[in-house]
Amino acid sequence: MNETASDLTVGKRIGAGFAIGLGLVVLVTIVAVWALGRTVTAYESALTQRRDMLVPAIQVESEIRGANVEFLRYLLEGDKRYSTAADSTIRAARLTADRARAIVNTEAATAQNWTQLSTLLNQWASGMDSASAARGAGNQALALSIRA
């Protein structure tokens, strides 16, 4: 059964061509399914990373804004409940930043950004403490100049 190309009938040639085409389609399908699986995995990983960074960042930003509003209320009205609310909000912002830094601790650049945020938050809180002390001493002009 050693047939050469000239011995093959037209039907056998068509069948062989169809089999080769079908084999290539199956091969392309296998590669496509593999590539799609990798793409889905990469997309989900990127989405998880973004969520792990973005959600805490938005929470920290919101908490800092809330603390700022409470502290400005304290400076204007002198009511200690606003100062207390600002302090508790800053504590919540610090906790959120620390949790976010712990989550992304494997990525040095991102962890460094969270560390810088914590440093800036501490500096801001220190300035607000100084302004609060000045306001508590009755020197609103000094408190507002520190705040500025």
Coordinates of N, CA, C and O in Angstrom, one line a residue:
M1 N 0.8 -1.2 0.0 CA 0.0 0.0 0.0 C 0.8 1.2 0.0 O 0.6 2.1 0.8
N2 N 1.7 1.3 -0.8 CA 2.6 2.4 -1.0 C 2.1 3.3 -2.1 O 2.5 3.1 -3.2
E3 N 1.2 4.2 -1.8 CA 0.6 5.0 -2.8 C 1.4 6.3 -3.0 O 1.7 6.9 -2.0
T4 N 1.6 6.7 -4.2 CA 2.2 8.0 -4.4 C 1.1 9.0 -4.7 O -0.1 8.7 -4.8
A5 N 1.5 10.3 -4.8 CA 0.5 11.3 -5.0 C -0.3 11.1 -6.3 O -1.5 11.4 -6.4
S6 N 0.3 10.5 -7.3 CA -0.5 10.3 -8.6 C -1.5 9.1 -8.4 O -2.4 9.0 -9.2
D7 N -1.3 8.2 -7.4 CA -2.2 7.1 -7.2 C -3.4 7.5 -6.4 O -4.4 6.8 -6.4
L8 N -3.4 8.7 -5.7 CA -4.5 9.1 -4.9 C -5.6 9.6 -5.8 O -5.4 10.4 -6.7
T9 N -6.8 9.2 -5.5 CA -8.0 9.7 -6.2 C -8.3 11.1 -5.8 O -7.8 11.6 -4.7
V10 N -9.2 11.7 -6.5 CA -9.6 13.1 -6.2 C -10.3 13.1 -4.8 O -10.1 13.9 -3.9
G11 N -11.1 12.1 -4.5 CA -11.8 12.0 -3.2 C -10.8 11.8 -2.1 O -11.0 12.4 -1.0
K12 N -9.8 11.0 -2.3 CA -8.8 10.9 -1.2 C -8.0 12.2 -1.0 O -7.7 12.5 0.2
R13 N -7.7 12.9 -2.1 CA -7.0 14.1 -1.9 C -7.9 15.2 -1.2 O -7.4 15.9 -0.3
I14 N -9.2 15.2 -1.5 CA -10.1 16.1 -0.9 C -10.2 15.7 0.6 O -10.2 16.6 1.5
G15 N -10.3 14.5 0.9 CA -10.4 14.0 2.3 C -9.2 14.3 3.1 O -9.2 14.7 4.2
A16 N -8.0 14.1 2.5 CA -6.7 14.4 3.1 C -6.6 15.9 3.4 O -6.2 16.4 4.5
G17 N -7.0 16.8 2.4 CA -7.0 18.2 2.6 C -7.9 18.6 3.7 O -7.6 19.5 4.5
F18 N -9.1 18.0 3.7 CA -10.1 18.3 4.8 C -9.5 17.9 6.2 O -9.7 18.7 7.1
A19 N -8.9 16.8 6.3 CA -8.3 16.3 7.5 C -7.2 17.3 8.0 O -7.2 17.6 9.2
I20 N -6.4 17.7 7.1 CA -5.3 18.7 7.5 C -5.9 20.0 7.9 O -5.5 20.5 8.9
G21 N -6.9 20.5 7.2 CA -7.6 21.7 7.6 C -8.3 21.6 8.9 O -8.2 22.5 9.8
L22 N -8.9 20.4 9.2 CA -9.6 20.2 10.4 C -8.6 20.1 11.6 O -8.8 20.6 12.7
G23 N -7.4 19.5 11.3 CA -6.4 19.4 12.3 C -5.8 20.8 12.7 O -5.6 21.1 13.8
L24 N -5.7 21.6 11.7 CA -5.2 23.0 11.9 C -6.3 23.8 12.7 O -5.9 24.6 13.6
V25 N -7.5 23.6 12.4 CA -8.6 24.3 13.2 C -8.6 23.8 14.6 O -8.7 24.6 15.6
V26 N -8.4 22.5 14.9 CA -8.3 22.0 16.2 C -7.1 22.6 16.9 O -7.2 23.0 18.1
L27 N -6.0 22.7 16.3 CA -4.7 23.2 16.9 C -4.9 24.7 17.2 O -4.6 25.1 18.3
V28 N -5.5 25.5 16.3 CA -5.8 26.9 16.6 C -6.8 27.0 17.7 O -6.6 27.9 18.6
T29 N -7.8 26.2 17.8 CA -8.7 26.2 18.9 C -8.0 26.0 20.3 O -8.3 26.7 21.2
I30 N -7.2 25.0 20.3 CA -6.5 24.7 21.5 C -5.6 25.8 22.0 O -5.6 26.2 23.1
V31 N -4.9 26.4 21.0 CA -4.0 27.6 21.3 C -4.9 28.8 21.8 O -4.6 29.5 22.8
A32 N -6.0 29.0 21.2 CA -6.9 30.1 21.5 C -7.5 29.9 22.9 O -7.6 30.8 23.7
V33 N -7.9 28.7 23.3 CA -8.4 28.4 24.6 C -7.3 28.6 25.7 O -7.6 29.2 26.7
W34 N -6.1 28.2 25.4 CA -5.0 28.4 26.3 C -4.7 29.9 26.5 O -4.6 30.4 27.6
A35 N -4.7 30.6 25.4 CA -4.4 32.1 25.4 C -5.5 32.8 26.2 O -5.3 33.7 27.0
L36 N -6.8 32.4 25.9 CA -7.9 33.1 26.6 C -7.8 32.8 28.1 O -8.1 33.7 28.9
G37 N -7.5 31.6 28.5 CA -7.3 31.3 29.9 C -6.3 32.1 30.6 O -6.4 32.7 31.7
R38 N -5.1 32.3 29.9 CA -4.1 33.2 30.4 C -4.5 34.6 30.5 O -4.2 35.3 31.5
T39 N -5.3 35.1 29.5 CA -5.7 36.5 29.5 C -6.7 36.7 30.6 O -6.6 37.7 31.3
V40 N -7.6 35.8 30.9 CA -8.6 35.9 32.0 C -7.8 36.0 33.3 O -8.1 36.8 34.2
T41 N -6.9 35.1 33.5 CA -6.1 35.1 34.7 C -5.3 36.4 34.9 O -5.3 36.9 36.0
A42 N -4.7 36.9 33.9 CA -3.9 38.1 34.0 C -4.9 39.3 34.3 O -4.5 40.2 35.1
Y43 N -6.0 39.3 33.6 CA -7.0 40.4 33.8 C -7.5 40.4 35.3 O -7.6 41.4 35.9
E44 N -7.8 39.2 35.8 CA -8.3 39.1 37.2 C -7.3 39.5 38.2 O -7.6 40.1 39.2
S45 N -6.0 39.1 37.9 CA -4.9 39.5 38.8 C -4.7 41.0 38.8 O -4.6 41.6 39.8
A46 N -4.8 41.6 37.6 CA -4.6 43.1 37.5 C -5.8 43.8 38.2 O -5.6 44.8 38.9
L47 N -7.0 43.3 38.0 CA -8.2 43.8 38.7 C -8.1 43.7 40.2 O -8.4 44.7 40.9
T48 N -7.6 42.6 40.7 CA -7.5 42.4 42.1 C -6.4 43.4 42.7 O -6.6 44.0 43.7
Q49 N -5.3 43.5 42.0 CA -4.3 44.5 42.4 C -4.8 45.9 42.5 O -4.5 46.6 43.4
R50 N -5.5 46.3 41.4 CA -6.0 47.6 41.4 C -7.0 47.9 42.5 O -7.0 48.9 43.2
R51 N -7.9 46.9 42.7 CA -8.9 47.0 43.8 C -8.2 47.1 45.2 O -8.6 47.9 46.0
D52 N -7.1 46.3 45.4 CA -6.4 46.3 46.6 C -5.7 47.6 46.9 O -5.5 47.9 48.0
M53 N -5.4 48.3 45.8 CA -4.8 49.6 46.0 C -5.8 50.8 46.0 O -5.7 51.7 46.7
L54 N -6.7 50.7 45.1 CA -7.6 51.8 44.8 C -8.6 52.0 46.0 O -8.9 53.1 46.4
V55 N -9.2 51.0 46.4 CA -10.3 51.1 47.5 C -9.7 51.7 48.7 O -10.2 52.7 49.3
P56 N -8.6 51.2 49.3 CA -8.0 51.8 50.4 C -7.6 53.3 50.2 O -7.7 54.1 51.1
A57 N -7.1 53.6 49.0 CA -6.7 54.9 48.7 C -7.9 55.9 48.7 O -7.8 57.0 49.3
I58 N -9.0 55.4 48.2 CA -10.2 56.3 48.2 C -10.7 56.4 49.6 O -11.1 57.5 50.1
Q59 N -10.6 55.3 50.4 CA -11.1 55.4 51.8 C -10.2 56.4 52.6 O -10.7 57.2 53.4
V60 N -8.9 56.3 52.4 CA -8.0 57.2 53.2 C -8.2 58.6 52.7 O -8.3 59.5 53.6
E61 N -8.4 58.9 51.5 CA -8.7 60.2 51.0 C -9.9 60.8 51.6 O -10.0 61.9 52.1
S62 N -11.0 60.0 51.7 CA -12.2 60.4 52.2 C -12.1 60.7 53.7 O -12.6 61.7 54.2
E63 N -11.3 59.8 54.4 CA -11.2 60.0 55.9 C -10.3 61.3 56.1 O -10.6 62.0 57.1
I64 N -9.3 61.6 55.3 CA -8.5 62.8 55.5 C -9.4 64.0 55.2 O -9.3 65.0 56.0
R65 N -10.2 63.9 54.2 CA -11.1 65.1 54.0 C -12.1 65.3 55.1 O -12.3 66.4 55.5
G66 N -12.6 64.2 55.7 CA -13.5 64.3 56.8 C -12.8 64.9 58.0 O -13.4 65.8 58.7
A67 N -11.6 64.5 58.3 CA -10.8 65.0 59.4 C -10.5 66.5 59.2 O -10.6 67.3 60.1
N68 N -10.2 66.9 58.0 CA -10.0 68.3 57.7 C -11.2 69.1 57.9 O -11.1 70.2 58.6
V69 N -12.4 68.6 57.5 CA -13.6 69.4 57.8 C -13.9 69.5 59.3 O -14.2 70.6 59.7
E70 N -13.7 68.4 60.0 CA -13.9 68.4 61.4 C -13.0 69.4 62.1 O -13.3 70.1 63.0
F71 N -11.7 69.4 61.7 CA -10.7 70.3 62.3 C -11.0 71.7 62.0 O -10.9 72.6 62.8
L72 N -11.4 72.0 60.8 CA -11.8 73.4 60.4 C -13.0 73.8 61.3 O -13.1 75.0 61.7
R73 N -13.9 73.0 61.5 CA -15.1 73.3 62.4 C -14.6 73.6 63.8 O -15.1 74.5 64.4
Y74 N -13.6 72.8 64.2 CA -13.1 73.1 65.6 C -12.4 74.5 65.6 O -12.6 75.2 66.6
L75 N -11.6 74.8 64.6 CA -10.9 76.1 64.5 C -11.9 77.2 64.5 O -11.7 78.3 65.1
L76 N -13.0 77.1 63.8 CA -14.0 78.1 63.7 C -14.9 78.3 65.0 O -15.2 79.4 65.4
E77 N -15.3 77.1 65.5 CA -16.3 77.2 66.6 C -15.6 76.9 68.0 O -16.2 77.3 69.0
G78 N -14.5 76.3 68.0 CA -13.8 76.0 69.3 C -14.4 74.8 70.1 O -14.1 74.6 71.2
D79 N -15.4 74.1 69.5 CA -16.0 73.0 70.2 C -15.1 71.8 70.1 O -14.8 71.3 69.0
K80 N -14.8 71.2 71.3 CA -13.9 70.1 71.4 C -14.4 68.8 70.7 O -13.6 68.0 70.3
R81 N -15.7 68.7 70.5 CA -16.2 67.5 69.9 C -15.7 67.4 68.4 O -15.5 66.3 67.9
Y82 N -15.5 68.5 67.8 CA -15.0 68.5 66.4 C -13.5 68.1 66.4 O -13.1 67.3 65.5
S83 N -12.8 68.5 67.4 CA -11.4 68.1 67.5 C -11.3 66.6 67.7 O -10.5 65.9 67.1
T84 N -12.2 66.1 68.6 CA -12.2 64.7 68.9 C -12.6 63.9 67.6 O -12.0 62.8 67.3
A85 N -13.6 64.4 66.9 CA -14.0 63.7 65.7 C -12.9 63.7 64.6 O -12.6 62.7 64.0
A86 N -12.1 64.8 64.6 CA -11.0 64.8 63.6 C -9.9 63.8 64.0 O -9.4 63.1 63.2
D87 N -9.6 63.7 65.3 CA -8.6 62.8 65.8 C -9.0 61.3 65.5 O -8.2 60.5 65.0
S88 N -10.3 61.0 65.7 CA -10.7 59.6 65.5 C -10.7 59.3 64.0 O -10.4 58.2 63.5
T89 N -11.0 60.3 63.1 CA -11.0 60.1 61.7 C -9.5 59.9 61.2 O -9.3 59.1 60.3
I90 N -8.6 60.7 61.8 CA -7.2 60.5 61.4 C -6.7 59.1 61.8 O -6.0 58.5 61.1
R91 N -7.1 58.7 63.0 CA -6.8 57.3 63.4 C -7.3 56.3 62.4 O -6.6 55.3 62.1
A92 N -8.5 56.5 62.0 CA -9.1 55.5 61.0 C -8.3 55.6 59.7 O -8.1 54.5 59.0
A93 N -7.9 56.8 59.3 CA -7.1 56.9 58.0 C -5.7 56.2 58.2 O -5.3 55.5 57.3
R94 N -5.1 56.3 59.3 CA -3.8 55.7 59.6 C -4.0 54.1 59.5 O -3.2 53.4 59.0
L95 N -5.1 53.6 60.2 CA -5.3 52.2 60.2 C -5.5 51.7 58.7 O -5.0 50.6 58.4
T96 N -6.3 52.4 58.0 CA -6.5 52.0 56.6 C -5.2 52.0 55.8 O -5.0 51.1 55.0
A97 N -4.4 53.0 56.0 CA -3.1 53.1 55.3 C -2.2 52.0 55.7 O -1.5 51.4 54.9
D98 N -2.2 51.7 57.0 CA -1.4 50.6 57.5 C -1.8 49.2 56.9 O -1.0 48.4 56.5
R99 N -3.1 49.0 56.8 CA -3.7 47.8 56.2 C -3.3 47.7 54.8 O -2.9 46.6 54.3
A100 N -3.4 48.8 54.1 CA -3.1 48.8 52.6 C -1.6 48.5 52.4 O -1.2 47.8 51.5
R101 N -0.8 49.1 53.3 CA 0.7 48.9 53.1 C 1.0 47.4 53.4 O 1.8 46.8 52.7
A102 N 0.3 46.8 54.3 CA 0.5 45.4 54.6 C 0.1 44.5 53.5 O 0.7 43.5 53.2
I103 N -1.0 44.9 52.8 CA -1.5 44.1 51.7 C -0.5 44.1 50.5 O -0.3 43.1 49.9
V104 N 0.0 45.3 50.2 CA 0.9 45.4 49.1 C 2.4 45.4 49.5 O 3.3 45.9 48.7
N105 N 2.7 44.8 50.6 CA 4.1 44.8 51.1 C 5.0 44.1 50.2 O 6.2 44.3 50.2
T106 N 4.6 43.2 49.3 CA 5.4 42.5 48.4 C 5.9 43.5 47.2 O 7.0 43.2 46.6
E107 N 5.2 44.5 47.0 CA 5.6 45.5 45.9 C 6.2 46.7 46.6 O 5.6 47.5 47.2
A108 N 7.6 46.8 46.4 CA 8.3 47.8 47.1 C 7.9 49.2 46.8 O 7.7 50.0 47.7
A109 N 7.7 49.5 45.5 CA 7.3 50.9 45.2 C 5.9 51.3 45.7 O 5.8 52.4 46.3
T110 N 5.0 50.4 45.7 CA 3.7 50.7 46.2 C 3.7 50.8 47.7 O 3.1 51.7 48.3
A111 N 4.4 49.9 48.4 CA 4.6 50.0 49.8 C 5.2 51.3 50.2 O 4.9 51.9 51.2
Q112 N 6.2 51.7 49.4 CA 6.9 53.0 49.7 C 5.9 54.1 49.6 O 6.0 55.1 50.4
N113 N 5.0 54.1 48.6 CA 4.0 55.2 48.5 C 3.1 55.2 49.7 O 2.8 56.3 50.2
W114 N 2.7 54.1 50.3 CA 1.9 54.0 51.5 C 2.7 54.5 52.7 O 2.1 55.2 53.6
T115 N 4.0 54.2 52.7 CA 4.8 54.7 53.8 C 4.9 56.2 53.7 O 4.9 56.9 54.8
Q116 N 5.1 56.8 52.5 CA 5.2 58.2 52.4 C 3.8 58.9 52.8 O 3.8 59.9 53.4
L117 N 2.7 58.2 52.5 CA 1.4 58.7 52.9 C 1.3 58.8 54.4 O 0.9 59.8 54.9
S118 N 1.8 57.7 55.0 CA 1.7 57.7 56.5 C 2.6 58.8 57.1 O 2.2 59.5 58.1
T119 N 3.8 59.0 56.5 CA 4.7 60.1 57.0 C 4.0 61.5 56.8 O 4.0 62.3 57.7
L120 N 3.4 61.7 55.6 CA 2.7 63.0 55.4 C 1.5 63.1 56.3 O 1.2 64.2 56.8
L121 N 0.8 62.0 56.6 CA -0.3 62.1 57.5 C 0.1 62.4 58.9 O -0.6 63.2 59.6
N122 N 1.2 61.9 59.3 CA 1.8 62.2 60.6 C 2.2 63.7 60.7 O 1.9 64.3 61.7
Q123 N 2.8 64.2 59.7 CA 3.2 65.6 59.6 C 1.9 66.5 59.7 O 1.9 67.5 60.4
W124 N 0.9 66.1 58.9 CA -0.3 66.9 58.9 C -1.0 66.9 60.3 O -1.4 67.9 60.8
A125 N -1.0 65.7 60.9 CA -1.6 65.6 62.3 C -0.8 66.4 63.3 O -1.4 67.0 64.2
S126 N 0.5 66.4 63.1 CA 1.3 67.2 64.1 C 1.0 68.7 63.9 O 0.9 69.4 64.9
G127 N 0.9 69.1 62.7 CA 0.5 70.5 62.5 C -0.8 70.8 63.0 O -1.1 71.9 63.6
M128 N -1.8 69.9 62.9 CA -3.1 70.1 63.4 C -3.1 70.1 64.9 O -3.9 70.9 65.6
D129 N -2.2 69.3 65.5 CA -2.1 69.3 67.0 C -1.6 70.6 67.5 O -2.1 71.2 68.5
S130 N -0.6 71.2 66.8 CA -0.1 72.5 67.1 C -1.1 73.6 67.0 O -1.3 74.4 67.9
A131 N -1.9 73.5 65.9 CA -3.0 74.5 65.7 C -4.1 74.3 66.8 O -4.6 75.3 67.3
S132 N -4.3 73.1 67.1 CA -5.3 72.8 68.1 C -4.9 73.4 69.5 O -5.7 73.9 70.2
A133 N -3.6 73.2 69.8 CA -3.1 73.7 71.1 C -3.2 75.3 71.1 O -3.6 75.8 72.1
A134 N -2.9 75.9 70.0 CA -3.0 77.3 69.9 C -4.4 77.8 70.0 O -4.7 78.7 70.7
R135 N -5.3 77.1 69.4 CA -6.8 77.4 69.5 C -7.3 77.2 70.9 O -8.0 78.0 71.5
G136 N -6.8 76.1 71.6 CA -7.2 75.8 72.9 C -6.7 76.9 73.9 O -7.3 77.2 74.9
A137 N -5.5 77.5 73.6 CA -5.0 78.6 74.4 C -5.6 79.9 74.1 O -5.3 80.9 74.7
G138 N -6.6 79.9 73.2 CA -7.3 81.1 72.8 C -6.6 82.0 71.7 O -7.1 83.1 71.5
N139 N -5.6 81.5 71.1 CA -4.9 82.3 70.1 C -5.4 81.8 68.7 O -4.7 81.0 68.0
Q140 N -6.5 82.2 68.3 CA -7.1 81.7 67.0 C -6.2 82.2 65.8 O -6.1 81.5 64.8
A141 N -5.6 83.4 65.9 CA -4.8 83.9 64.8 C -3.6 83.0 64.5 O -3.3 82.6 63.4
L142 N -3.0 82.5 65.6 CA -1.8 81.6 65.5 C -2.3 80.2 65.0 O -1.7 79.7 64.1
A143 N -3.5 79.8 65.5 CA -4.0 78.5 65.0 C -4.3 78.6 63.5 O -4.0 77.6 62.8
L144 N -4.9 79.7 63.0 CA -5.2 79.8 61.6 C -3.9 79.9 60.8 O -3.8 79.4 59.7
S145 N -2.9 80.6 61.3 CA -1.6 80.7 60.6 C -0.9 79.3 60.5 O -0.3 79.0 59.5
I146 N -1.0 78.6 61.5 CA -0.4 77.2 61.5 C -1.2 76.4 60.5 O -0.6 75.6 59.7
R147 N -2.4 76.5 60.5 CA -3.3 75.7 59.6 C -3.0 76.1 58.1 O -3.0 75.2 57.3
A148 N -2.7 77.3 57.9 CA -2.5 77.8 56.5 C -1.2 77.2 56.0 O -0.9 76.8 55.0

